Tab-separated table of C-alpha atoms and ligand atoms in Angstrom:
chain	number	residue	atom	x	y	z
A	22	MET	CA	-60.774	7.503	33.028
A	23	HIS	CA	-62.772	9.880	30.884
A	24	PRO	CA	-62.544	9.110	27.153
A	25	PHE	CA	-60.253	11.486	25.196
A	26	SER	CA	-58.714	11.805	21.805
A	27	TYR	CA	-54.908	11.924	21.261
A	28	THR	CA	-52.840	13.788	18.599
A	29	ARG	CA	-49.061	14.071	18.146
A	30	VAL	CA	-47.647	17.310	16.689
A	31	SER	CA	-44.171	17.885	15.278
A	32	ASP	CA	-44.201	21.631	14.826
A	33	THR	CA	-44.831	24.426	17.358
A	34	ARG	CA	-47.459	26.178	15.154
A	35	GLU	CA	-49.385	23.057	14.823
A	36	ALA	CA	-49.262	22.634	18.552
A	37	VAL	CA	-50.485	26.111	19.222
A	38	ASP	CA	-53.390	25.648	16.832
A	39	ALA	CA	-54.340	22.376	18.566
A	40	GLY	CA	-54.123	24.197	21.932
A	41	ARG	CA	-56.146	27.054	20.751
A	42	ARG	CA	-58.925	24.538	19.880
A	43	GLY	CA	-58.922	23.376	23.470
A	44	GLY	CA	-56.271	20.520	23.327
A	45	ARG	CA	-54.195	19.945	26.481
A	46	TYR	CA	-50.488	19.705	26.057
A	47	ILE	CA	-48.741	16.606	27.286
A	48	ALA	CA	-45.070	15.763	27.456
A	49	GLY	CA	-43.761	13.541	30.306
A	50	GLY	CA	-47.339	13.052	31.569
A	51	THR	CA	-46.123	12.535	35.166
A	52	THR	CA	-48.819	14.768	36.666
A	53	LEU	CA	-51.559	14.871	34.090
A	54	VAL	CA	-51.960	11.117	33.496
A	55	ASP	CA	-52.275	10.560	37.320
A	56	LEU	CA	-54.939	13.291	37.514
A	57	MET	CA	-56.783	11.763	34.564
A	58	ARG	CA	-56.765	8.283	36.158
A	59	GLU	CA	-58.310	9.944	39.253
A	60	THR	CA	-60.797	11.841	37.073
A	61	VAL	CA	-59.642	15.100	38.568
A	62	GLU	CA	-58.645	16.168	35.025
A	63	ARG	CA	-60.863	15.299	32.006
A	64	PRO	CA	-59.314	16.621	28.870
A	65	GLU	CA	-61.222	16.016	25.715
A	66	THR	CA	-57.990	16.010	23.602
A	67	LEU	CA	-54.388	15.462	24.526
A	68	VAL	CA	-51.808	17.142	22.207
A	69	ASP	CA	-48.427	15.204	22.546
A	70	ILE	CA	-45.651	17.747	22.204
A	71	THR	CA	-42.678	15.417	22.855
A	72	GLY	CA	-41.702	15.715	19.088
A	73	LEU	CA	-41.203	19.474	19.209
A	74	PRO	CA	-37.684	20.980	19.110
A	75	LEU	CA	-37.685	22.359	22.651
A	76	GLY	CA	-35.146	20.023	24.217
A	77	GLU	CA	-31.984	22.141	24.306
A	78	ILE	CA	-30.143	24.186	26.931
A	79	THR	CA	-28.375	27.127	25.412
A	80	ALA	CA	-26.466	30.250	26.634
A	81	THR	CA	-28.212	33.432	25.934
A	82	GLU	CA	-26.557	36.458	24.301
A	83	ARG	CA	-26.912	38.370	27.624
A	84	GLY	CA	-24.897	35.626	29.474
A	85	GLY	CA	-27.858	33.733	31.006
A	86	LEU	CA	-29.202	30.224	30.225
A	87	ARG	CA	-32.245	29.186	28.190
A	88	ILE	CA	-33.670	25.862	29.259
A	89	GLY	CA	-36.113	24.409	26.603
A	90	ALA	CA	-39.423	23.354	28.023
A	91	LEU	CA	-38.947	19.767	26.961
A	92	VAL	CA	-35.593	19.365	28.717
A	93	THR	CA	-36.153	16.682	31.310
A	94	MET	CA	-35.514	17.373	34.957
A	95	SER	CA	-32.662	14.912	35.009
A	96	GLU	CA	-31.087	16.437	31.922
A	97	ALA	CA	-31.256	19.913	33.404
A	98	ALA	CA	-29.908	18.782	36.733
A	99	ALA	CA	-26.849	17.085	35.129
A	100	HIS	CA	-26.131	19.910	32.641
A	101	ALA	CA	-22.517	21.245	33.144
A	102	LYS	CA	-23.583	24.895	32.790
A	103	VAL	CA	-26.578	24.580	35.120
A	104	ARG	CA	-24.417	22.868	37.689
A	105	THR	CA	-21.616	25.411	37.556
A	106	LEU	CA	-23.569	28.647	37.033
A	107	TYR	CA	-26.715	27.956	39.000
A	108	PRO	CA	-26.229	25.089	41.489
A	109	VAL	CA	-29.507	26.210	43.195
A	110	VAL	CA	-31.338	24.925	40.013
A	111	SER	CA	-29.533	21.621	39.843
A	112	GLU	CA	-29.941	20.983	43.645
A	113	ALA	CA	-33.679	21.826	43.556
A	114	LEU	CA	-34.170	19.394	40.677
A	115	GLU	CA	-32.136	16.557	42.360
A	116	LEU	CA	-34.193	16.876	45.530
A	117	SER	CA	-37.415	16.533	43.570
A	118	ALA	CA	-39.600	13.376	43.008
A	119	SER	CA	-37.696	10.264	42.208
A	120	ALA	CA	-34.976	9.345	39.561
A	121	GLN	CA	-37.562	7.643	37.298
A	122	LEU	CA	-39.949	10.671	37.494
A	123	ARG	CA	-36.996	13.045	36.852
A	124	ASN	CA	-36.114	11.061	33.760
A	125	MET	CA	-39.697	11.574	32.363
A	126	ALA	CA	-40.846	14.937	33.685
A	127	THR	CA	-39.928	18.104	31.760
A	128	ILE	CA	-39.072	21.564	32.903
A	129	GLY	CA	-42.296	23.020	31.280
A	130	GLY	CA	-44.362	20.406	32.916
A	131	ASN	CA	-42.724	20.761	36.271
A	132	ILE	CA	-43.664	24.465	36.639
A	133	MET	CA	-47.210	23.571	35.398
A	134	GLN	CA	-47.735	20.777	37.877
A	135	ARG	CA	-50.769	21.055	40.116
A	136	THR	CA	-51.074	21.061	43.862
A	137	ARG	CA	-50.629	17.985	46.060
A	138	CYS	CA	-53.537	19.058	48.343
A	139	THR	CA	-55.144	15.802	49.132
A	140	TYR	CA	-58.619	17.202	48.908
A	141	PHE	CA	-57.891	18.446	45.338
A	142	ARG	CA	-57.188	14.822	44.332
A	143	ASP	CA	-60.167	13.481	46.189
A	144	VAL	CA	-63.123	14.005	43.828
A	145	THR	CA	-65.609	13.458	46.630
A	146	ALA	CA	-64.190	16.485	48.643
A	147	ASP	CA	-65.193	20.123	48.271
A	148	CYS	CA	-62.540	21.965	46.355
A	149	ASN	CA	-62.681	25.363	44.678
A	150	LYS	CA	-59.653	24.622	42.525
A	151	ARG	CA	-61.232	21.437	41.033
A	152	ASP	CA	-64.848	22.447	41.140
A	153	PRO	CA	-65.174	26.335	41.467
A	154	GLY	CA	-67.708	27.468	44.052
A	155	SER	CA	-67.903	24.128	45.852
A	156	GLY	CA	-65.840	25.303	48.871
A	157	CYS	CA	-62.462	24.350	50.328
A	158	ALA	CA	-62.312	21.227	52.486
A	159	ALA	CA	-58.688	22.143	53.630
A	160	LEU	CA	-59.677	25.285	55.371
A	161	HIS	CA	-61.322	23.372	58.282
A	162	GLY	CA	-59.814	19.985	57.526
A	163	VAL	CA	-56.323	18.588	57.897
A	164	ASN	CA	-54.134	21.406	56.694
A	165	ARG	CA	-50.652	20.634	58.066
A	166	THR	CA	-48.959	20.733	54.710
A	167	HIS	CA	-50.858	23.760	53.347
A	168	ALA	CA	-49.773	27.287	52.736
A	169	ILE	CA	-49.169	30.128	55.233
A	170	LEU	CA	-48.438	32.787	52.585
A	171	GLY	CA	-50.495	34.043	49.614
A	172	THR	CA	-53.609	32.209	50.769
A	173	SER	CA	-57.204	33.342	50.191
A	174	GLY	CA	-60.561	32.294	51.652
A	175	ALA	CA	-60.959	30.228	48.481
A	176	CYS	CA	-57.793	28.168	48.579
A	177	VAL	CA	-54.763	27.502	50.720
A	178	ALA	CA	-52.902	24.988	48.703
A	179	THR	CA	-49.132	25.130	48.111
A	180	HIS	CA	-47.396	25.040	44.713
A	181	PRO	CA	-45.389	21.776	44.873
A	182	SER	CA	-42.459	22.449	42.496
A	183	ASP	CA	-38.938	22.780	43.863
A	184	VAL	CA	-37.223	24.161	40.728
A	185	ALA	CA	-39.925	26.852	40.449
A	186	VAL	CA	-38.663	28.179	43.791
A	187	ALA	CA	-35.163	28.441	42.339
A	188	PHE	CA	-36.554	30.104	39.271
A	189	ALA	CA	-38.482	32.554	41.410
A	190	ALA	CA	-35.351	33.379	43.377
A	191	LEU	CA	-33.235	33.963	40.252
A	192	GLU	CA	-35.965	36.032	38.671
A	193	ALA	CA	-36.266	33.754	35.629
A	194	ARG	CA	-38.634	34.481	32.685
A	195	VAL	CA	-41.008	32.105	30.971
A	196	HIS	CA	-40.913	32.049	27.196
A	197	LEU	CA	-44.273	31.575	25.607
A	198	LEU	CA	-45.626	30.961	22.052
A	199	GLY	CA	-49.254	31.607	21.338
A	200	PRO	CA	-51.671	32.391	18.550
A	201	ASP	CA	-50.560	36.010	18.640
A	202	GLY	CA	-46.886	35.355	18.745
A	203	THR	CA	-44.231	35.105	21.413
A	204	ARG	CA	-43.900	36.834	24.785
A	205	ARG	CA	-41.798	36.549	27.907
A	206	VAL	CA	-43.294	36.619	31.343
A	207	PRO	CA	-41.427	37.274	34.583
A	208	PHE	CA	-41.650	34.109	36.703
A	209	SER	CA	-43.211	36.018	39.488
A	210	ASP	CA	-46.162	36.905	37.161
A	211	PHE	CA	-46.479	33.406	35.635
A	212	LEU	CA	-47.860	31.568	38.534
A	213	LEU	CA	-50.945	33.100	40.096
A	214	ARG	CA	-52.123	33.321	43.719
A	215	PRO	CA	-55.530	31.870	44.179
A	216	GLY	CA	-57.599	34.901	45.116
A	217	SER	CA	-61.206	34.227	44.256
A	218	THR	CA	-60.258	32.085	41.176
A	219	PRO	CA	-57.975	29.229	42.380
A	220	GLN	CA	-58.774	27.197	39.272
A	221	ARG	CA	-56.701	29.652	37.295
A	222	GLU	CA	-53.078	28.861	38.228
A	223	GLN	CA	-50.952	30.404	35.354
A	224	ALA	CA	-50.953	33.500	33.348
A	225	LEU	CA	-51.364	31.635	30.089
A	226	LEU	CA	-53.695	32.714	27.290
A	227	LYS	CA	-55.649	30.201	25.328
A	228	GLY	CA	-53.357	27.980	23.246
A	229	GLU	CA	-50.094	29.361	24.708
A	230	LEU	CA	-47.221	26.971	24.882
A	231	ILE	CA	-44.230	27.181	27.186
A	232	THR	CA	-41.138	27.063	24.955
A	233	ALA	CA	-38.379	27.687	27.573
A	234	VAL	CA	-37.360	29.173	30.931
A	235	GLU	CA	-34.638	31.798	30.741
A	236	ILE	CA	-32.378	32.326	33.738
A	237	PRO	CA	-30.910	35.866	33.570
A	238	ALA	CA	-27.220	36.568	33.717
A	239	LEU	CA	-26.206	37.402	37.321
A	240	PRO	CA	-23.023	38.959	38.562
A	241	ARG	CA	-20.124	36.611	39.296
A	242	PRO	CA	-19.078	35.052	41.415
A	243	LEU	CA	-22.448	33.802	42.488
A	244	ARG	CA	-22.855	31.254	45.273
A	245	SER	CA	-26.204	29.463	45.293
A	246	GLY	CA	-27.973	26.457	46.776
A	247	TYR	CA	-31.283	24.919	47.722
A	248	LEU	CA	-32.388	23.330	51.056
A	249	LYS	CA	-35.523	21.232	51.305
A	250	VAL	CA	-37.117	20.278	54.663
A	251	ARG	CA	-39.541	17.335	54.449
A	252	ASP	CA	-41.077	14.513	56.450
A	253	ARG	CA	-38.832	11.909	54.929
A	254	GLN	CA	-35.518	12.198	53.062
A	255	SER	CA	-36.622	11.157	49.547
A	256	TYR	CA	-39.671	11.226	47.240
A	257	GLU	CA	-41.404	13.769	49.362
A	258	PHE	CA	-42.715	17.379	48.931
A	259	ALA	CA	-41.232	20.266	50.899
A	260	LEU	CA	-42.664	21.371	54.220
A	261	THR	CA	-40.397	24.404	53.807
A	262	SER	CA	-37.524	25.113	51.414
A	263	ALA	CA	-35.190	27.864	50.669
A	264	ALA	CA	-33.402	28.905	47.508
A	265	VAL	CA	-30.589	31.343	47.994
A	266	ALA	CA	-28.122	33.043	45.660
A	267	LEU	CA	-25.501	35.526	46.923
A	268	HIS	CA	-22.993	37.747	45.004
A	269	ILE	CA	-20.332	38.633	47.544
A	270	ARG	CA	-17.451	40.832	46.532
A	271	GLY	CA	-14.886	42.598	48.663
A	272	GLY	CA	-16.371	40.918	51.698
A	273	VAL	CA	-19.824	42.675	51.151
A	274	ILE	CA	-23.017	41.121	49.811
A	275	ARG	CA	-23.713	43.003	46.617
A	276	GLU	CA	-26.802	41.087	45.459
A	277	ALA	CA	-29.099	38.522	47.221
A	278	ARG	CA	-31.750	36.374	45.684
A	279	VAL	CA	-33.949	34.399	48.119
A	280	ALA	CA	-37.218	32.520	47.734
A	281	ALA	CA	-39.059	29.949	49.800
A	282	GLY	CA	-41.077	26.831	48.898
A	283	GLY	CA	-43.717	24.644	50.693
A	284	VAL	CA	-45.149	27.701	52.315
A	285	GLY	CA	-46.794	29.757	49.638
A	286	THR	CA	-49.567	29.344	47.141
A	287	VAL	CA	-46.871	30.169	44.645
A	288	PRO	CA	-43.110	30.021	45.110
A	289	TRP	CA	-42.499	32.750	47.627
A	290	LYS	CA	-39.937	35.460	46.851
A	291	LEU	CA	-38.575	37.098	50.032
A	292	PRO	CA	-37.679	40.688	49.168
A	293	ALA	CA	-37.467	41.827	52.767
A	294	VAL	CA	-34.901	39.193	53.450
A	295	GLU	CA	-32.917	40.239	50.316
A	296	ARG	CA	-33.058	43.924	51.238
A	297	HIS	CA	-31.697	43.134	54.757
A	298	LEU	CA	-28.672	41.376	53.216
A	299	VAL	CA	-27.543	43.680	50.474
A	300	GLY	CA	-24.642	46.111	51.519
A	301	GLU	CA	-23.855	44.094	54.602
A	302	ARG	CA	-20.888	41.883	55.517
A	303	PRO	CA	-21.749	38.161	56.046
A	304	SER	CA	-22.065	37.103	59.669
A	305	GLY	CA	-24.094	34.724	61.773
A	306	ALA	CA	-25.979	37.644	63.244
A	307	LEU	CA	-26.838	38.984	59.782
A	308	TRP	CA	-28.190	35.559	58.675
A	309	SER	CA	-30.409	35.345	61.745
A	310	ALA	CA	-31.692	39.011	61.504
A	311	ALA	CA	-32.408	38.543	57.671
A	312	ALA	CA	-34.168	35.157	58.134
A	313	ALA	CA	-36.377	36.570	60.903
A	314	LYS	CA	-38.169	38.467	58.110
A	315	ALA	CA	-38.910	35.284	56.084
A	316	SER	CA	-42.410	34.671	57.594
A	317	ASP	CA	-43.555	38.309	57.437
A	318	GLY	CA	-47.269	38.348	56.585
A	319	ALA	CA	-47.776	34.611	57.280
A	320	ARG	CA	-51.385	33.513	58.092
A	321	PRO	CA	-51.122	29.966	59.483
A	322	LEU	CA	-54.015	27.505	59.673
A	323	GLN	CA	-54.889	25.268	62.499
A	324	HIS	CA	-52.365	22.575	61.761
A	325	ASN	CA	-49.532	24.367	60.149
A	326	ARG	CA	-48.363	26.983	62.665
A	327	PHE	CA	-44.995	25.182	62.823
A	328	LYS	CA	-44.133	26.325	59.388
A	329	VAL	CA	-43.762	29.987	60.620
A	330	GLU	CA	-40.777	29.106	62.675
A	331	LEU	CA	-39.537	26.343	60.412
A	332	LEU	CA	-39.398	28.744	57.492
A	333	LYS	CA	-37.245	31.224	59.401
A	334	ARG	CA	-34.827	28.359	60.381
A	335	THR	CA	-34.805	26.980	56.878
A	336	VAL	CA	-33.762	30.305	55.361
A	337	GLU	CA	-31.244	31.034	58.077
A	338	ARG	CA	-29.558	27.726	57.661
A	339	GLN	CA	-29.343	27.981	53.858
A	340	LEU	CA	-27.950	31.514	54.209
A	341	ARG	CA	-25.272	30.146	56.409
A	342	VAL	CA	-24.469	27.366	53.930
A	343	VAL	CA	-24.350	29.656	50.898
A	344	GLY	CA	-22.807	32.644	52.670
A	345	GLY	CA	-20.131	30.464	54.219
A	346	THR	CA	-20.060	32.194	57.533
A	347	LYS	CA	-21.047	30.386	60.818
B	15	SF4	FE1	-59.001	22.625	46.811
B	15	SF4	FE2	-57.247	24.588	47.392
B	15	SF4	FE3	-59.024	23.987	49.232
B	15	SF4	FE4	-57.123	22.198	48.473
B	15	SF4	S1	-56.772	24.213	49.511
B	15	SF4	S2	-59.241	21.788	48.860
B	15	SF4	S3	-56.821	22.678	46.327
B	15	SF4	S4	-59.489	24.844	47.202
């Protein structure tokens, strides 16, 4: 492991000052410490933020929920308001990682986690994300688990988070505190597609600290849920996943929020699927027709063509589960 210094902060301003000087924030450490052991990450300074007052879940004035960045995955998954208002969030969390990791990992760290591309974690392989300009070993290597949407010639890695897919579907916002004050970034703008700079993964300015994720108020009743398809039933990342939320009133779908995971370089919002649903009456034929649009624009690689069809089936199945019509 590369030598580093360690500092612990107890106040958000102190944290931002340390971050502005180049310190890396650490909370649960469930990703960063692994990457440091593998020498993929070599921070000079770790800034321990676990003492900051960012561990609450509160209702917002507008009727949504604000989940503090230091709330652990297990705390968020078990929270009564998360479970009743946004089951898609609690289900995505419960299908992530292992119980031990969920007890340590935080919501802020979860959305910041780095890809599981095996070449990224192998410091002997070419990887533009780890070593810009070196190439991408996955493009012509084993790419079965890689992305089919949002890829570039520089990187085809998926974003590994499940709860980020739920946040993308619900159009959450990320609250940030930086040297110049606070700002709120729509989730769809927070995580960046690779383009020609895959090493830049989030729209964070120097020193900015995630303070919370805000889920907006949505019309009630809202049915929602998360489906994850993977090679084994636990402790595994998604091959495909679907986060679905539907507001159905008077037998008509009034609002639809749908996003996919395991297939995009970022959590992949599916606006064409959503548009197909709104204004229609739930039916098996509707779910099939809407889900058929889920893979629009997909560019599969040599080993992951199966994801094109698997994604459509994943979305269709979860629309049936949430929509309640066979
Ligand atoms: Fe690196 Fe991205 Fe290529 Fe994986 S897909 S080797 S993370 S550049």
